[in-house]
PDB file of C-alpha atoms and ligand atoms in Angstrom:
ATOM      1  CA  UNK Y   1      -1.022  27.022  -0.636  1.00  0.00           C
ATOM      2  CA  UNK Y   2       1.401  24.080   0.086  1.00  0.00           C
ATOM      3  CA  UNK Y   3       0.823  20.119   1.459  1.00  0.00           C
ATOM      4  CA  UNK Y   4       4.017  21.074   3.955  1.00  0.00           C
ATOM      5  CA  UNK Y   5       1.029  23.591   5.988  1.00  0.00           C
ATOM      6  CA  UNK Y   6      -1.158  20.366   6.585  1.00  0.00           C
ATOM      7  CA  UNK Y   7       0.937  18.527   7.951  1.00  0.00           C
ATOM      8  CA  UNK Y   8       1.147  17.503  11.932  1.00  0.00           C
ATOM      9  CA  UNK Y   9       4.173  15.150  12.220  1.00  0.00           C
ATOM     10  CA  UNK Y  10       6.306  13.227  10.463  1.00  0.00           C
ATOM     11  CA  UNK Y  11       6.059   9.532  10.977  1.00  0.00           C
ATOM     12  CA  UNK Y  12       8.739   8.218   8.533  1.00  0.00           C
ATOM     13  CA  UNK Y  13      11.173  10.094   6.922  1.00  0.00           C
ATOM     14  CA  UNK Y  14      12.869   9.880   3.659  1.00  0.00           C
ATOM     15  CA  UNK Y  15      15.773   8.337   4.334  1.00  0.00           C
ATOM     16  CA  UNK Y  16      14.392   5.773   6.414  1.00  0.00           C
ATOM     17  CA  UNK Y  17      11.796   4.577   4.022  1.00  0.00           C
ATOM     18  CA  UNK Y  18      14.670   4.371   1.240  1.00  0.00           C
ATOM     19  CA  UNK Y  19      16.848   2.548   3.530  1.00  0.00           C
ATOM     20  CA  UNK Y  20      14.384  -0.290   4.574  1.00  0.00           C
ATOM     21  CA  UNK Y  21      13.334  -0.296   1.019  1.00  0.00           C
ATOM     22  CA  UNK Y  22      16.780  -1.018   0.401  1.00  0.00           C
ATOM     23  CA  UNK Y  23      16.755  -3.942   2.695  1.00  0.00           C
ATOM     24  CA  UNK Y  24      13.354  -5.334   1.646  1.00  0.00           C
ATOM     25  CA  UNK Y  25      14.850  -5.317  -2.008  1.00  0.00           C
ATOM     26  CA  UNK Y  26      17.837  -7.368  -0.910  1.00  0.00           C
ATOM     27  CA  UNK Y  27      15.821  -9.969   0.812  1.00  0.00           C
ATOM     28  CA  UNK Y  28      13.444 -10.137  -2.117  1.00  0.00           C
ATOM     29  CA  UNK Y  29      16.836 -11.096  -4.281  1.00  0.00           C
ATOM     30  CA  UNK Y  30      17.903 -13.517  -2.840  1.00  0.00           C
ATOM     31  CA  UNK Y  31      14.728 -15.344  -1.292  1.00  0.00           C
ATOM     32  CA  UNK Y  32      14.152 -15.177  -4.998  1.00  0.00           C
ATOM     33  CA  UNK Y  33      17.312 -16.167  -6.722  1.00  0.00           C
ATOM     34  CA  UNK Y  34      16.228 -17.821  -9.744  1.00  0.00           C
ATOM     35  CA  UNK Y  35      12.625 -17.564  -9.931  1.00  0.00           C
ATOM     36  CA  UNK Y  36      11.338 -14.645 -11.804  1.00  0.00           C
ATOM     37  CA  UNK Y  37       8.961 -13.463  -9.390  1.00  0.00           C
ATOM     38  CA  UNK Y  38       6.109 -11.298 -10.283  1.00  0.00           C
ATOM     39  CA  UNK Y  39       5.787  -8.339  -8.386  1.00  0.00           C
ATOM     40  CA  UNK Y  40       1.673  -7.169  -8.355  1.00  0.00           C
ATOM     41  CA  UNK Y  41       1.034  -3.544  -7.128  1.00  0.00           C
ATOM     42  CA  UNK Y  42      -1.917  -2.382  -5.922  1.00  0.00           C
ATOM     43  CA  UNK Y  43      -3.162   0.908  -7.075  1.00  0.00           C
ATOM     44  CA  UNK Y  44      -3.110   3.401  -6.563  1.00  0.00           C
ATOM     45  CA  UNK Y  45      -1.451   3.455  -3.460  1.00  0.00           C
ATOM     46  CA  UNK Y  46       1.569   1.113  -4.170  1.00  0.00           C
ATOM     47  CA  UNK Y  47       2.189   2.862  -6.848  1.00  0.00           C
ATOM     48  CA  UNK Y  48       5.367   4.730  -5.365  1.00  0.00           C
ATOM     49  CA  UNK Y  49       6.482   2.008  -3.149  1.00  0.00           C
ATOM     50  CA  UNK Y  50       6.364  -0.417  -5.560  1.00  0.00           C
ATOM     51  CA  UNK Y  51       8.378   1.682  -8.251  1.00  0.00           C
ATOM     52  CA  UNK Y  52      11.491   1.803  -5.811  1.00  0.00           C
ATOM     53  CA  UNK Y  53      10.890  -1.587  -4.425  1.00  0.00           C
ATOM     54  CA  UNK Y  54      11.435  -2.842  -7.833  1.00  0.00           C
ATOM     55  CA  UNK Y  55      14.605  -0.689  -8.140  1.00  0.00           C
ATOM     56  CA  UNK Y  56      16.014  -2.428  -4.949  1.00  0.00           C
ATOM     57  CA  UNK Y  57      15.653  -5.855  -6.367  1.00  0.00           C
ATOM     58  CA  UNK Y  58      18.639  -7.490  -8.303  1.00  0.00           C
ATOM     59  CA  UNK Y  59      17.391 -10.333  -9.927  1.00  0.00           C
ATOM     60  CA  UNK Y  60      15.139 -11.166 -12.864  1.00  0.00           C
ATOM     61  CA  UNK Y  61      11.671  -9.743 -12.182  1.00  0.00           C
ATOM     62  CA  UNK Y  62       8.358  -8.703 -13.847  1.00  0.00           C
ATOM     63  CA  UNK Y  63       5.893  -5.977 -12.568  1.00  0.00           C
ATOM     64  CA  UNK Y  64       2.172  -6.035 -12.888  1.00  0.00           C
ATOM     65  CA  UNK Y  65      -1.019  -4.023 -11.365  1.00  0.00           C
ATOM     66  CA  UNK Y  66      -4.480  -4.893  -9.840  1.00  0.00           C
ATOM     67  CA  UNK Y  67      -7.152  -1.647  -8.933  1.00  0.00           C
ATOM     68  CA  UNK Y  68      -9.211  -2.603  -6.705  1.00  0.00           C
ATOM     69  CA  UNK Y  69     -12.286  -0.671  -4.866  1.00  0.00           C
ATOM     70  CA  UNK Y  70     -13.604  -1.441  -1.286  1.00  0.00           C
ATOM     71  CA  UNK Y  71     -16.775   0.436  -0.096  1.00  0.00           C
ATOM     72  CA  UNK Y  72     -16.448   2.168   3.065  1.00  0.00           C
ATOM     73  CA  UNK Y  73     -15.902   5.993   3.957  1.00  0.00           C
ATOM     74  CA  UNK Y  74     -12.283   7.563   2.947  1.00  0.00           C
ATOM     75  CA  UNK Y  75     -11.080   6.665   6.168  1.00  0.00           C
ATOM     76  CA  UNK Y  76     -11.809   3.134   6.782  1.00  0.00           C
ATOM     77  CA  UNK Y  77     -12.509   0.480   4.470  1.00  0.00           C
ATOM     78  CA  UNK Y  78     -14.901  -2.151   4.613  1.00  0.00           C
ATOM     79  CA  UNK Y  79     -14.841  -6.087   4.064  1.00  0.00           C
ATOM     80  CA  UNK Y  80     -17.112  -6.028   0.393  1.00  0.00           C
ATOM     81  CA  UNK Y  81     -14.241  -5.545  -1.963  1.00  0.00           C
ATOM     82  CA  UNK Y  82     -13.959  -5.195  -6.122  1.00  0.00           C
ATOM     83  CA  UNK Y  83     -11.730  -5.742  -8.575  1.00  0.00           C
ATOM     84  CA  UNK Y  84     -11.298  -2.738 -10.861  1.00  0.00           C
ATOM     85  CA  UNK Y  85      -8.434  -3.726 -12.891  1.00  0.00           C
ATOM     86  CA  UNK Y  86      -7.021  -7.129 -12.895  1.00  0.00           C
ATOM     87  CA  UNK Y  87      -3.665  -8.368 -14.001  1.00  0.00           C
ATOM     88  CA  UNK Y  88      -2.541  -8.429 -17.402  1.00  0.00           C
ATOM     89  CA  UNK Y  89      -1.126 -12.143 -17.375  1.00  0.00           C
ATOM     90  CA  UNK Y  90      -1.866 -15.312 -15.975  1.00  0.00           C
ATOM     91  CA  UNK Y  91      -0.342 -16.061 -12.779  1.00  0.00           C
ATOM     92  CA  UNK Y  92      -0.454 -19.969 -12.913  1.00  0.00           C
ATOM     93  CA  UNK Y  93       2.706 -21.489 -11.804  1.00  0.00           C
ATOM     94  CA  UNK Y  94       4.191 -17.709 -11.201  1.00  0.00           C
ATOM     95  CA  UNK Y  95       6.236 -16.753  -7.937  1.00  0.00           C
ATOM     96  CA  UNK Y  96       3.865 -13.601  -7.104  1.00  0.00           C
ATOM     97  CA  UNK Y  97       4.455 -10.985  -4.305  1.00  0.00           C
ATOM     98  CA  UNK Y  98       1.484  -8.693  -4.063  1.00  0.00           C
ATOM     99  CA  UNK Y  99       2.748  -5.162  -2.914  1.00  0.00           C
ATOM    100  CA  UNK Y 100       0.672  -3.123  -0.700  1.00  0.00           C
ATOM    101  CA  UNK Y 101       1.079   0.191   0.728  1.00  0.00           C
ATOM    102  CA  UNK Y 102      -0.462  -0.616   3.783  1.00  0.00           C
ATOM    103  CA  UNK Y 103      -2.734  -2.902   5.701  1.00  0.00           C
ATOM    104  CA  UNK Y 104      -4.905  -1.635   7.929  1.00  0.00           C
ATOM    105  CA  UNK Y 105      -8.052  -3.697   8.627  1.00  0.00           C
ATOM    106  CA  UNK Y 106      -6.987  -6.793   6.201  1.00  0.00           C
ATOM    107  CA  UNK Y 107      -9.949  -7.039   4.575  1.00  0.00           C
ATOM    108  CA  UNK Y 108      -8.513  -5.938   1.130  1.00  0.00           C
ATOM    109  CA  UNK Y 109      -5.458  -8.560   1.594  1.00  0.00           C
ATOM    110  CA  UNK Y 110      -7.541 -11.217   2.578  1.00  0.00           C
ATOM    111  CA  UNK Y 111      -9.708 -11.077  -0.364  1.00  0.00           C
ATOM    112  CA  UNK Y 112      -6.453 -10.371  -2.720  1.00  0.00           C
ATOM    113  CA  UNK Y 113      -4.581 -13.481  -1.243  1.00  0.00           C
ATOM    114  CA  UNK Y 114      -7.718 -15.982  -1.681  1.00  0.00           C
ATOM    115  CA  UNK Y 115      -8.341 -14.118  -5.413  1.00  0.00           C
ATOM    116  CA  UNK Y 116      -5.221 -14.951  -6.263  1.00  0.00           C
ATOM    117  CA  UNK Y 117      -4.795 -18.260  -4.490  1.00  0.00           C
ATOM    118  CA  UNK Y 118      -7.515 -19.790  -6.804  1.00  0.00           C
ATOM    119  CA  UNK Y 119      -5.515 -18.782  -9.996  1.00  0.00           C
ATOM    120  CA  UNK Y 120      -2.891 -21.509  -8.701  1.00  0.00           C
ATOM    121  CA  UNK Y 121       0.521 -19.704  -8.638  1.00  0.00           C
ATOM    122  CA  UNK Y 122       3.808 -21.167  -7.349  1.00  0.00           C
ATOM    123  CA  UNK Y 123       3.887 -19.487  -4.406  1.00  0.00           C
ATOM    124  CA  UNK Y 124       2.015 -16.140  -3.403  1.00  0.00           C
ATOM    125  CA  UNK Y 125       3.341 -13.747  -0.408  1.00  0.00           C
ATOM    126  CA  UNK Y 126       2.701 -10.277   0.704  1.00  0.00           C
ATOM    127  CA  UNK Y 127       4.845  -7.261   1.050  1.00  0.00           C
ATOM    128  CA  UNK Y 128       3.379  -4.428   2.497  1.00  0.00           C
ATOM    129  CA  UNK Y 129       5.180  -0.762   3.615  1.00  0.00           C
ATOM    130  CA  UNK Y 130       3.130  -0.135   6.559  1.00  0.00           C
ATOM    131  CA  UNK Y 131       1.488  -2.107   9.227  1.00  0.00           C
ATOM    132  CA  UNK Y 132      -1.405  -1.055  11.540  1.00  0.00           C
ATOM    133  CA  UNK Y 133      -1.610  -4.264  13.120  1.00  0.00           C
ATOM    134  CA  UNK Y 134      -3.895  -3.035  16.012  1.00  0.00           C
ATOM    135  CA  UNK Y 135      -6.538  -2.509  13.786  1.00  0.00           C
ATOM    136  CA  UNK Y 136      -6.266  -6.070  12.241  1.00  0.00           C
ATOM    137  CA  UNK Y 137      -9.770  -7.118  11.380  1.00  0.00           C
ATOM    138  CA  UNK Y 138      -8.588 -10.764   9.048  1.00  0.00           C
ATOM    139  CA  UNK Y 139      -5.262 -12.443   9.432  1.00  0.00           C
ATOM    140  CA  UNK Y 140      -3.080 -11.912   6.648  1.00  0.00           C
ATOM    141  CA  UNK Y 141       0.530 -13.228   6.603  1.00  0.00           C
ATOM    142  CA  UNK Y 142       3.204 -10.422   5.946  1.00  0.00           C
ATOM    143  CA  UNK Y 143       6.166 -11.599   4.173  1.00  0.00           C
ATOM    144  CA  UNK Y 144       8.267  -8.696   3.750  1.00  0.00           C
ATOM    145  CA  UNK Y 145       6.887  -5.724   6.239  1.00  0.00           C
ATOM    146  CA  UNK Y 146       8.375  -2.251   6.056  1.00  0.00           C
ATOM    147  CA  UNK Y 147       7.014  -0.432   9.159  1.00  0.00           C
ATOM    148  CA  UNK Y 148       4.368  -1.251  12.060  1.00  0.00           C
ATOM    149  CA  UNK Y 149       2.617   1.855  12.641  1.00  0.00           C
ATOM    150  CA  UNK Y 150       0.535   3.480  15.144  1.00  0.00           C
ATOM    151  CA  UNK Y 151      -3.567   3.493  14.812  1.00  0.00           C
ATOM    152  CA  UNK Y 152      -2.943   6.904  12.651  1.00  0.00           C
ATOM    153  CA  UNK Y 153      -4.646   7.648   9.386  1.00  0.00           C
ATOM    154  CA  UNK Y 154      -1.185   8.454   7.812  1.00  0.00           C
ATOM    155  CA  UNK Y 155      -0.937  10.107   4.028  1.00  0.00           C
ATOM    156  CA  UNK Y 156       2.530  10.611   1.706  1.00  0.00           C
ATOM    157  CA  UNK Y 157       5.134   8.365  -0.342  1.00  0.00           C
ATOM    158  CA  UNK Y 158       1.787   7.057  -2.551  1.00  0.00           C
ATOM    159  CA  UNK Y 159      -0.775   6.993   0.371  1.00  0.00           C
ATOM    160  CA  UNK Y 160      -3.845   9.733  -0.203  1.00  0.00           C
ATOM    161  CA  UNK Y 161      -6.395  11.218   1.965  1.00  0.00           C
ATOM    162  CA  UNK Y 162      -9.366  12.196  -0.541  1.00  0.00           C
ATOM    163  CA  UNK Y 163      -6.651  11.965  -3.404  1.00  0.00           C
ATOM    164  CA  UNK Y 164      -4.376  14.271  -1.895  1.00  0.00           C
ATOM    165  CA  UNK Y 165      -1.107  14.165  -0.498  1.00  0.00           C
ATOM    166  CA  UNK Y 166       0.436  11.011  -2.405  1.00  0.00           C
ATOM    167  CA  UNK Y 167       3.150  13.023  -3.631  1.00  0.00           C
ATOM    168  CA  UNK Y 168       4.948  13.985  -0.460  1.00  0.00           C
ATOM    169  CA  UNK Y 169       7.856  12.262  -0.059  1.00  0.00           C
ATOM    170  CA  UNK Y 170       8.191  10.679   3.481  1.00  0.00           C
ATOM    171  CA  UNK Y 171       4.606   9.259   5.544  1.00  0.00           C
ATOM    172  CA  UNK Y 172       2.976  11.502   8.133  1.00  0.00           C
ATOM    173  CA  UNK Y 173       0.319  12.945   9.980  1.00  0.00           C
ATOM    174  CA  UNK Y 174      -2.437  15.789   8.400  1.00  0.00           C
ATOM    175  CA  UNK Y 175      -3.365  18.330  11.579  1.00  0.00           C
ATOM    176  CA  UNK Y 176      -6.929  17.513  12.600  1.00  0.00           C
ATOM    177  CA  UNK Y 177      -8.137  20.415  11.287  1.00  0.00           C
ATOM    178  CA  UNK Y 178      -7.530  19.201   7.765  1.00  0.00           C
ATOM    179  CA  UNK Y 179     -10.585  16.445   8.242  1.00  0.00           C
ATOM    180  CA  UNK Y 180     -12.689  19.212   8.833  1.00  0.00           C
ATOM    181  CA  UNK Y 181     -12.722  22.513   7.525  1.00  0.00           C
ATOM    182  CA  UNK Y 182      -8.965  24.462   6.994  1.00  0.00           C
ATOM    183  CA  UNK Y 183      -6.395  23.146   5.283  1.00  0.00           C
ATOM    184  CA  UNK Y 184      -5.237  22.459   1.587  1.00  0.00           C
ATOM    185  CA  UNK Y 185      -7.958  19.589   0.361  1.00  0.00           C
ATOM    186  CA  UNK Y 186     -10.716  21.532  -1.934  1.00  0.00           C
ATOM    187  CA  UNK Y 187     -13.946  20.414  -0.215  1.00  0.00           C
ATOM    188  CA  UNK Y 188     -14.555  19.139  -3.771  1.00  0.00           C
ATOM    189  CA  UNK Y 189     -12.051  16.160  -2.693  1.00  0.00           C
ATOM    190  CA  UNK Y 190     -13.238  15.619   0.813  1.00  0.00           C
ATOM    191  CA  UNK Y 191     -15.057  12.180   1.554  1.00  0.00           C
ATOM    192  CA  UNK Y 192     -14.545  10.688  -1.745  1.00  0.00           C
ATOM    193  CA  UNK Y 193     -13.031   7.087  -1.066  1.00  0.00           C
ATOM    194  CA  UNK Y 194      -9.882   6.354  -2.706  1.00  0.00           C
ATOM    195  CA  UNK Y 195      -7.203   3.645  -2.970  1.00  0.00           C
TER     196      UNK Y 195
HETATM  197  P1  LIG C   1      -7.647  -2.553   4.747  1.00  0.00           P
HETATM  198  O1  LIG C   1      -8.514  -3.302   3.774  1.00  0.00           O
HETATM  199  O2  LIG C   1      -8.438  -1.980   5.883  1.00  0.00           O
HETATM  200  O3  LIG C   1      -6.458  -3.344   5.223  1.00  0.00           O
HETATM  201  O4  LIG C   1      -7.151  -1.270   4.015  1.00  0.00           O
HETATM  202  C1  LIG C   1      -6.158  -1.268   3.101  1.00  0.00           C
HETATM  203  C2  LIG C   1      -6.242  -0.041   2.232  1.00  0.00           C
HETATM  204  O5  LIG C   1      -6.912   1.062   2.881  1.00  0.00           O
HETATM  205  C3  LIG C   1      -4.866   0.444   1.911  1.00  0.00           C
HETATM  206  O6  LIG C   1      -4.357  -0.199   0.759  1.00  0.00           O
HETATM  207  C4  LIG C   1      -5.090   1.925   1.729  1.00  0.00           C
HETATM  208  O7  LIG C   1      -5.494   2.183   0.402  1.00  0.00           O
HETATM  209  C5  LIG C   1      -6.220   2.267   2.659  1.00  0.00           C
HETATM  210  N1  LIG C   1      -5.709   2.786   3.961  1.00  0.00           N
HETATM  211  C6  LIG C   1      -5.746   2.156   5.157  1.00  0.00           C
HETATM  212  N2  LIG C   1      -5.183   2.902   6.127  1.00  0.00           N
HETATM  213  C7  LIG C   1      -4.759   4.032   5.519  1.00  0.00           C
HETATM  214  C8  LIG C   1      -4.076   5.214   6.012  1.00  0.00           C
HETATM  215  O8  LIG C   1      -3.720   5.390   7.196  1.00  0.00           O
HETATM  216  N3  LIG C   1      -3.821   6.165   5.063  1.00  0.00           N
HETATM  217  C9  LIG C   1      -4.162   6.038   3.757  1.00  0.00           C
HETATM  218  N4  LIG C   1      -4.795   4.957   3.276  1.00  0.00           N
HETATM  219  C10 LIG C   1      -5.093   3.963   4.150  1.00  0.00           C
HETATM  220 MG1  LIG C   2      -4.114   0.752  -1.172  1.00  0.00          MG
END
């Protein structure tokens, strides 16, 4: 039993993700000379990118997290959103980045961005590792953008299907077969919506 057997393809390797990372860091620095920004991670799926983001960056800089749960099926998420866990601090007068693993329909950075808005920060942008921009339901403004993607359901480097598969280390593609029955996910796991 082992995640490599379910997987299809591999989208974005290792040393492709660290080296945009990299450059996503560096930008961060110096857009941000000065300012302290606050970096807020989304769980769970963040959780990953947000650790080595933070490693990239140069300057003064503070890390916080927000859960948050949207109703819809483990595959696609819907526009009624909830927050789970909010920040530990205040944000008002703060230079915040929210960091996202991916954004998919918008819905979930739409209602993070005018959440946060109303808390009147310094400035508030958005840094997300993937983009599936064909499936854009709300316009969001990305910032700081690792990767466009294709209109996959992709899983690794923090991102689950059903829980699973968060802790491979580059982003890919499950075989099909791994929605339905085969595969490594328990049937325990399967349809359970996640973040
Ligand atoms: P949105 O609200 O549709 O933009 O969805 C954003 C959230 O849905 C992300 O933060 C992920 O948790 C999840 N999501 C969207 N697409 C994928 C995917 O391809 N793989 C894993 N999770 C995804
Ligand atoms: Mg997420």
């Amino acid at each position: 039993m082992n995640l490599i057997d379910d997987i299809d393809e591999i989208l974005i390797p290792e040393d492709v993700l660290k080296a945009r990372i990299r450059e996503l860091g560096e930008r961060i620095s110096g857009d941000y000379a000065g300012k302290e920004p606050l970096l807020v991670g989304i769980l769970t799926g963040a959780v990953i990118f947000v650790s080595d983001l933070l490693r990239s960056i140069t300057i003064p800089v503070q890390l916080d997290f927000m859960a948050i749960s949207s109703y819809g099926n483990s595959t696609e998420s819907s526009g009624i959103v909830r927050i789970l866990k909010d920040l530990n601090q205040s944000i008002v007068g703060r230079h915040v980045i929210i960091v996202d693993d991916i954004i998919d329909t918008g819905y979930t950075m739409d209602y993070l961005l005018e959440t946060l808005k109303a808390r009147y920060p310094a400035s508030l942008a958005v840094c997300a590792l993937l983009d599936k921009a064909s499936r854009r339901r709300r316009h969001v403004p990305i910032h700081y953008r690792g990767f466009e993607i294709p209109d996959k359901f992709v899983v690794g480097y923090g991102l689950d299907y059903s829980g699973i598969y968060r802790n491979l280390p580059f982003i890919c593609v499950l075989k099909p077969e791994v929605y339905g029955l085969g595969g490594n996910l328990h049937e325990t796991y399967r349809g359970i919506p996640t973040r």
